[in-house]
CSV table of C-alpha atoms in Angstrom, one decimal:
chain,number,residue,atom,x,y,z
A,26,MET,CA,68.5,-21.3,-35.3
A,27,LYS,CA,66.0,-20.1,-37.9
A,28,LYS,CA,66.1,-23.6,-39.6
A,29,THR,CA,65.4,-25.3,-36.2
A,30,ALA,CA,62.5,-22.9,-35.5
A,31,SER,CA,61.0,-23.5,-39.0
A,32,CYS,CA,61.3,-27.3,-38.5
A,33,PHE,CA,59.6,-27.0,-35.1
A,34,ILE,CA,56.7,-24.9,-36.5
A,35,ALA,CA,56.2,-27.3,-39.5
A,36,ALA,CA,56.2,-30.3,-37.2
A,37,ALA,CA,53.7,-28.6,-34.8
A,38,ALA,CA,51.4,-27.8,-37.8
A,39,LEU,CA,51.6,-31.3,-39.0
A,40,MET,CA,50.7,-32.7,-35.6
A,41,CYS,CA,47.7,-30.4,-35.3
A,42,ALA,CA,46.5,-31.4,-38.8
A,43,THR,CA,46.9,-35.1,-38.0
A,44,GLN,CA,45.0,-34.7,-34.7
A,45,ALA,CA,42.2,-32.9,-36.5
A,46,LEU,CA,41.9,-35.7,-39.1
A,47,ALA,CA,42.1,-38.4,-36.4
A,48,SER,CA,39.3,-37.0,-34.4
A,49,SER,CA,35.6,-37.7,-35.2
A,50,PRO,CA,33.9,-35.2,-37.4
A,51,THR,CA,31.4,-32.9,-35.7
A,52,VAL,CA,27.9,-32.9,-37.3
A,53,TYR,CA,25.5,-29.9,-37.0
A,54,LEU,CA,21.9,-30.2,-38.0
A,55,ASN,CA,20.3,-26.7,-38.6
A,56,GLY,CA,22.9,-25.2,-36.4
A,57,THR,CA,22.7,-27.7,-33.5
A,58,GLU,CA,25.4,-30.1,-32.8
A,59,MET,CA,24.2,-33.7,-33.1
A,60,THR,CA,25.2,-36.4,-30.6
A,61,PHE,CA,25.4,-40.1,-31.6
A,62,ASP,CA,25.7,-43.3,-29.6
A,63,ALA,CA,28.7,-44.2,-31.7
A,64,GLU,CA,31.3,-41.7,-33.0
A,65,PRO,CA,31.0,-40.6,-36.7
A,66,TYR,CA,34.2,-41.2,-38.7
A,67,ILE,CA,35.8,-40.6,-42.1
A,68,SER,CA,36.2,-43.5,-44.4
A,69,GLU,CA,37.3,-43.2,-48.1
A,70,ASP,CA,36.7,-39.4,-47.8
A,71,ARG,CA,33.1,-39.9,-46.7
A,72,THR,CA,31.6,-39.0,-43.3
A,73,MET,CA,30.0,-42.1,-41.9
A,74,VAL,CA,27.3,-41.8,-39.2
A,75,PRO,CA,25.1,-44.2,-37.2
A,76,PHE,CA,22.0,-44.4,-39.3
A,77,ARG,CA,19.2,-44.4,-36.7
A,78,ALA,CA,20.2,-41.1,-35.0
A,79,LEU,CA,20.5,-39.3,-38.3
A,80,PHE,CA,17.2,-40.5,-39.8
A,81,GLU,CA,15.3,-39.9,-36.6
A,82,ALA,CA,16.7,-36.4,-36.3
A,83,VAL,CA,15.0,-35.5,-39.5
A,84,ASP,CA,11.7,-37.2,-38.6
A,85,ALA,CA,12.2,-40.3,-40.8
A,86,ASP,CA,10.7,-43.7,-39.9
A,87,VAL,CA,13.5,-46.3,-39.8
A,88,VAL,CA,13.4,-50.0,-40.3
A,89,TRP,CA,16.4,-52.4,-39.9
A,90,ASP,CA,16.0,-55.7,-41.6
A,91,ALA,CA,18.6,-57.9,-39.8
A,92,GLU,CA,18.2,-60.8,-42.2
A,93,THR,CA,19.1,-58.9,-45.3
A,94,GLN,CA,21.2,-56.3,-43.4
A,95,THR,CA,19.1,-53.5,-45.0
A,96,VAL,CA,18.3,-50.0,-43.7
A,97,ILE,CA,15.0,-48.5,-44.9
A,98,ALA,CA,14.0,-44.9,-44.0
A,99,VAL,CA,10.9,-43.1,-45.0
A,100,ARG,CA,10.5,-39.4,-44.5
A,101,PRO,CA,7.3,-37.4,-45.3
A,102,ASP,CA,7.8,-34.4,-47.5
A,103,GLU,CA,5.8,-31.9,-49.6
A,104,THR,CA,5.2,-34.5,-52.4
A,105,GLY,CA,4.3,-37.4,-50.1
A,106,SER,CA,7.4,-39.1,-48.9
A,107,THR,CA,11.0,-40.0,-49.7
A,108,SER,CA,12.3,-43.5,-49.1
A,109,ILE,CA,15.9,-44.5,-48.9
A,110,THR,CA,17.1,-48.2,-48.9
A,111,LEU,CA,20.7,-49.1,-48.2
A,112,GLN,CA,22.1,-52.6,-47.8
A,113,ILE,CA,25.3,-53.3,-45.9
A,114,GLY,CA,28.3,-53.7,-48.2
A,115,SER,CA,26.4,-52.7,-51.4
A,116,THR,CA,27.1,-49.6,-53.4
A,117,ASP,CA,23.6,-49.9,-54.9
A,118,ALA,CA,21.0,-47.8,-53.0
A,119,PHE,CA,17.5,-46.9,-53.8
A,120,VAL,CA,15.8,-43.5,-53.4
A,121,ASN,CA,12.1,-43.8,-54.0
A,122,GLU,CA,12.8,-47.1,-55.7
A,123,GLU,CA,15.3,-45.5,-58.2
A,124,LYS,CA,18.7,-47.2,-58.2
A,125,VAL,CA,21.6,-44.9,-57.2
A,126,THR,CA,25.2,-46.0,-57.2
A,127,LEU,CA,27.2,-45.0,-54.1
A,128,ASP,CA,30.9,-44.4,-53.9
A,129,LYS,CA,30.8,-45.7,-50.3
A,130,ALA,CA,28.6,-48.4,-49.1
A,131,ALA,CA,26.8,-48.6,-45.7
A,132,GLU,CA,28.8,-50.7,-43.3
A,133,ILE,CA,28.8,-52.2,-39.8
A,134,THR,CA,31.4,-50.9,-37.4
A,135,GLY,CA,31.4,-52.4,-34.0
A,136,ASP,CA,27.8,-53.2,-33.4
A,137,ARG,CA,26.4,-50.1,-35.3
A,138,THR,CA,25.3,-49.6,-38.9
A,139,PHE,CA,26.9,-46.5,-40.5
A,140,VAL,CA,25.7,-44.7,-43.6
A,141,PRO,CA,27.3,-42.1,-45.8
A,142,LEU,CA,26.0,-38.8,-44.4
A,143,ARG,CA,26.1,-36.7,-47.6
A,144,PHE,CA,24.2,-39.2,-49.7
A,145,VAL,CA,21.5,-39.7,-47.1
A,146,MET,CA,20.9,-36.1,-46.3
A,147,GLU,CA,21.0,-34.8,-49.9
A,148,SER,CA,18.6,-37.6,-50.9
A,149,LEU,CA,16.2,-36.2,-48.3
A,150,GLY,CA,16.6,-32.7,-49.8
A,151,ALA,CA,19.0,-31.2,-47.3
A,152,ASP,CA,22.0,-29.1,-48.0
A,153,VAL,CA,25.3,-30.5,-46.8
A,154,GLU,CA,28.5,-28.5,-46.3
A,155,TRP,CA,31.9,-29.8,-45.2
A,156,ASP,CA,34.4,-27.6,-43.3
A,157,PRO,CA,37.8,-29.2,-43.6
A,158,ASP,CA,39.4,-26.7,-41.2
A,159,THR,CA,37.2,-27.9,-38.3
A,160,ALA,CA,36.3,-31.4,-39.6
A,161,SER,CA,32.6,-30.3,-39.3
A,162,VAL,CA,29.6,-31.2,-41.4
A,163,TYR,CA,26.8,-28.6,-41.6
A,164,ILE,CA,23.4,-30.0,-42.6
A,165,THR,CA,20.5,-27.6,-43.4
A,166,THR,CA,17.0,-28.9,-43.8
A,167,GLU,CA,15.2,-25.6,-43.4
A,168,GLY,CA,14.8,-22.9,-45.9
């Protein structure tokens, strides 16, 4: 009986963990839950989010170059501005024209362009925290 109960508890815990991993991560910006027109997801241990909603939420100007499949975002800051350039499928990105190698490239899923959240937000000076228990990302852009 004890062995059956232990197996049941272990199976239930495994199912809950699997469901948490299968669901979309929740993203909070300065304490407010963000909404997206396409669900964020985890790919290769990176949270991927639709680029436009993320950049616009932090007051960055966004340009999509369909011909080269490149995302360009420029955000004003204390020193002038920060620019980020990502090309679909490339692990080479540019922050203020300095090359940075990513471990996860931007990609198109469905008809949306997704970018690696942590890289983008930290490049803009934000703090990013991941809570594995709730599959939540907490972004802080304010001091």
